[in-house]
Amino acid sequence: MRNFWGNISLALKLKFGIVPSTQVYESKLKNIWDDVEFIREFSKGDLWKEYEEFGKAKHLSKEERKSARIRIKEIVQSESWKRYTKLKKSSTIAEFLRLEETFSDDFECEKIDEAKWLTKFFWGETILGKGYSHSEEFHNYTEGKNLRFKNSTLIISTNEEENTSLSWNKKYGFLSRKSGFTSGIINTGKSFRQQHGRFEAKMDFNHTDGIYNAFYMIGNSASPHLNIFKVSQNFELGLINGTKDKDNNQSKVSLNLLKENSYIAGIEWNDKEIKWLLNGVVVKRITNNLPNTPLYLVFSSGVYKNVKGTESNDFLIDWVRCYKKN
């Protein structure tokens, strides 16, 4: 029942245009951060220091007090001061002022930043020193060969092509497997993990039958698994916290409700709740069974249904940014 009402709520927010366009939200987000930067710089600038010095000054002569009053009046009537005092009243700006960036990537290089990203599963790197895939899926990961860069964007391609690689089978362990598809994955399992904060990324997807694109967070085990943005047969987001339905809180709606192929998706996570954001709008929230461990970022694409003759699929990540509250 909980998931049913979550699905209804998500569907209604998408259907009736409560979620703004990606272009509108990205412009708004840029303006917010510009304002935050202005406030931070203004409070360290000469005008602010001058105002504070006048306020702290003692034993001024009559003429000096008169000059100080004139100068203070000039300061508070300046455009910079007016902008500062207006922004300080904004609850939105106040929230963003509390955020401290902890991780980011704008993918402006021509190759993956290996100090930030693994191009294989974390446990493949840790245990085997090489990549693997899951036997229940139909692709093999190629440890970076399916990644490319264009216009400051990372592209993860899923292609129909023969490949042999390791696959994890729950019954038999690691086995060599020949697959008809290849794809890519990146994660921050070695470089960055965080519990609580704001995590956000801009992504473009092209839906292809049988192929999924996903942005999620995970820790040292299969759960908790935070789906932040996943397109497959449906659009999915939520928390997978075990093998039982009562432990999970996933929302799943028709892909047809997504009006664009580009979204800025993320979560705000604290010790009381997790809120899912789509172009800045809260589309889901949960307060029960919250993760109590730091999680890392994963972007991946893959094949969940064996559909021969399928077109290549490109999953684009424009940027990713993470923050913690101070």
Coordinates of C-alpha atoms in Angstrom, one line a residue, residues 96-288:
F96 CA 22.3 26.6 0.2
L97 CA 24.7 28.7 2.3
R98 CA 24.8 25.8 4.7
L99 CA 26.1 23.5 2.0
E100 CA 29.8 22.7 1.6
E101 CA 30.9 20.9 -1.6
T102 CA 32.5 17.5 -0.9
F103 CA 32.7 16.0 -4.4
S104 CA 32.1 17.1 -8.0
D105 CA 32.9 16.3 -11.6
D106 CA 32.0 18.3 -14.7
F107 CA 33.7 15.7 -17.0
E108 CA 35.7 18.4 -18.8
C109 CA 38.7 16.0 -19.5
E110 CA 39.0 13.6 -22.4
K111 CA 39.4 10.6 -20.1
I112 CA 38.0 9.4 -16.8
D113 CA 39.5 10.8 -13.7
E114 CA 40.9 7.6 -12.1
A115 CA 41.5 9.5 -8.8
K116 CA 37.7 9.8 -8.5
W117 CA 36.2 6.9 -10.5
L118 CA 36.5 3.2 -10.8
T119 CA 35.3 1.7 -14.1
K120 CA 34.3 -1.6 -12.6
F121 CA 32.4 -2.8 -9.5
F122 CA 34.1 -1.8 -6.3
W123 CA 34.4 -5.4 -5.1
G124 CA 35.8 -6.4 -8.5
E125 CA 38.6 -3.9 -7.9
T126 CA 39.0 -4.8 -4.2
I127 CA 38.9 -8.6 -4.4
L128 CA 39.9 -9.5 -8.0
G129 CA 41.7 -6.4 -9.4
K130 CA 39.4 -6.7 -12.4
G131 CA 35.8 -6.2 -13.5
Y132 CA 32.8 -8.5 -13.6
S133 CA 29.1 -8.5 -14.4
H134 CA 26.1 -10.2 -12.9
S135 CA 24.8 -13.4 -14.4
E136 CA 21.1 -12.3 -14.3
E137 CA 21.9 -9.5 -16.7
F138 CA 22.9 -9.8 -20.4
H139 CA 25.9 -7.5 -20.8
N140 CA 29.5 -7.6 -19.8
Y141 CA 31.2 -4.5 -18.4
T142 CA 34.4 -3.5 -20.4
E143 CA 36.4 -1.5 -17.7
G144 CA 36.2 1.8 -19.5
K145 CA 36.0 0.8 -23.2
N146 CA 32.3 1.8 -23.3
L147 CA 33.0 5.3 -21.9
R148 CA 33.7 8.3 -24.1
F149 CA 33.6 12.1 -23.7
K150 CA 32.0 14.8 -25.8
N151 CA 31.3 18.5 -25.0
S152 CA 32.2 18.1 -21.3
T153 CA 29.9 15.1 -21.0
L154 CA 30.6 11.5 -20.0
I155 CA 28.8 9.0 -22.3
I156 CA 28.2 5.4 -21.2
S157 CA 27.4 3.3 -24.3
T158 CA 25.6 0.0 -24.3
N159 CA 26.3 -1.9 -27.5
E160 CA 25.3 -5.2 -29.1
E161 CA 28.7 -6.9 -29.6
E162 CA 30.3 -10.2 -28.6
N163 CA 32.5 -10.1 -25.5
T164 CA 33.9 -12.6 -22.9
S165 CA 34.4 -11.5 -19.3
L166 CA 33.9 -12.6 -15.7
S167 CA 30.3 -12.9 -14.4
W168 CA 29.2 -13.4 -10.9
N169 CA 26.8 -16.3 -10.4
K170 CA 25.1 -16.6 -6.9
K171 CA 25.4 -20.4 -7.1
Y172 CA 28.8 -21.0 -8.8
G173 CA 30.7 -17.8 -8.1
F174 CA 32.9 -16.1 -10.7
L175 CA 32.7 -17.7 -14.1
S176 CA 33.9 -16.7 -17.6
R177 CA 30.9 -15.8 -19.7
K178 CA 30.4 -14.9 -23.4
S179 CA 27.9 -12.1 -23.8
G180 CA 26.2 -10.5 -26.8
F181 CA 26.3 -7.0 -25.2
T182 CA 28.8 -4.6 -23.6
S183 CA 28.3 -1.6 -21.4
G184 CA 30.0 0.6 -18.8
I185 CA 29.9 1.5 -15.1
I186 CA 31.6 4.1 -12.9
N187 CA 31.6 4.5 -9.2
T188 CA 33.4 6.3 -6.3
G189 CA 33.7 3.2 -4.1
K190 CA 37.4 4.0 -3.4
S191 CA 37.4 7.8 -3.5
F192 CA 34.2 9.1 -2.0
R193 CA 31.5 8.0 0.4
Q194 CA 29.2 10.0 2.5
Q195 CA 26.3 9.7 4.9
H196 CA 23.8 12.5 4.7
G197 CA 23.9 15.5 2.5
R198 CA 22.7 16.6 -1.0
F199 CA 23.7 14.5 -4.0
E200 CA 22.7 15.7 -7.5
A201 CA 23.6 15.0 -11.2
K202 CA 22.4 16.1 -14.6
M203 CA 21.8 13.2 -17.0
D204 CA 20.4 12.6 -20.5
F205 CA 19.0 9.2 -21.5
N206 CA 17.7 7.7 -24.7
H207 CA 15.2 4.9 -23.9
T208 CA 16.0 1.6 -25.7
D209 CA 13.9 -1.5 -25.1
G210 CA 15.8 -3.9 -22.8
I211 CA 18.4 -1.4 -21.6
Y212 CA 18.5 0.5 -18.3
N213 CA 20.3 3.7 -17.3
A214 CA 20.8 4.3 -13.6
F215 CA 22.2 6.6 -11.0
Y216 CA 22.3 5.1 -7.5
M217 CA 24.2 5.0 -4.2
I218 CA 25.3 1.8 -2.4
G219 CA 27.7 0.7 0.4
N220 CA 29.6 -2.5 1.1
S221 CA 26.7 -4.8 0.6
A222 CA 23.7 -5.2 -1.8
S223 CA 21.5 -3.1 0.5
P224 CA 20.8 -0.4 1.3
H225 CA 20.6 0.6 -2.3
L226 CA 19.4 4.1 -3.1
N227 CA 17.9 4.4 -6.6
I228 CA 18.1 8.1 -7.4
F229 CA 17.2 7.9 -11.1
K230 CA 16.6 4.8 -13.1
V231 CA 15.0 4.3 -16.5
S232 CA 14.3 0.8 -17.7
Q233 CA 10.9 -0.5 -18.6
N234 CA 9.6 2.2 -16.2
F235 CA 11.0 5.2 -14.3
E236 CA 12.1 4.1 -10.8
L237 CA 13.4 5.7 -7.7
G238 CA 13.4 4.8 -4.0
L239 CA 15.1 2.7 -1.4
I240 CA 15.9 -1.0 -1.6
N241 CA 16.8 -2.1 2.0
G242 CA 16.5 -5.8 1.9
T243 CA 14.9 -8.8 0.2
K244 CA 11.5 -8.3 1.9
D245 CA 8.8 -6.0 0.5
K246 CA 8.3 -4.4 3.9
D247 CA 11.9 -3.2 4.0
N248 CA 11.7 -1.5 0.6
N249 CA 10.2 1.7 -0.6
Q250 CA 10.4 2.0 -4.3
S251 CA 8.3 4.1 -6.6
K252 CA 7.8 3.0 -10.2
V253 CA 5.8 4.8 -12.9
S254 CA 5.4 4.8 -16.7
L255 CA 8.3 6.3 -18.7
N256 CA 5.7 8.1 -20.7
L257 CA 5.3 10.5 -17.8
L258 CA 8.8 11.9 -18.3
K259 CA 8.4 14.8 -20.6
E260 CA 12.1 15.2 -21.3
N261 CA 15.2 13.1 -22.0
S262 CA 17.3 15.3 -19.7
Y263 CA 16.9 15.7 -15.9
I264 CA 18.7 16.9 -12.9
A265 CA 18.0 14.2 -10.2
G266 CA 19.2 13.9 -6.7
I267 CA 18.5 13.3 -3.0
E268 CA 18.6 15.3 0.2
W269 CA 19.4 12.9 3.0
N270 CA 19.6 13.5 6.8
D271 CA 19.0 11.4 9.9
K272 CA 15.2 11.9 9.8
E273 CA 14.3 11.5 6.1
I274 CA 15.4 11.2 2.5
K275 CA 13.9 13.4 -0.2
W276 CA 14.1 12.6 -3.9
L277 CA 14.5 15.6 -6.1
L278 CA 13.7 15.9 -9.8
N279 CA 14.6 19.2 -11.3
G280 CA 14.5 20.6 -7.8
V281 CA 11.0 19.4 -6.9
V282 CA 10.5 16.9 -4.1
V283 CA 8.8 13.9 -5.8
K284 CA 9.2 11.3 -3.0
R285 CA 10.2 11.2 0.7
I286 CA 10.7 8.5 3.2
T287 CA 11.3 8.5 7.0
N288 CA 11.6 4.8 7.8

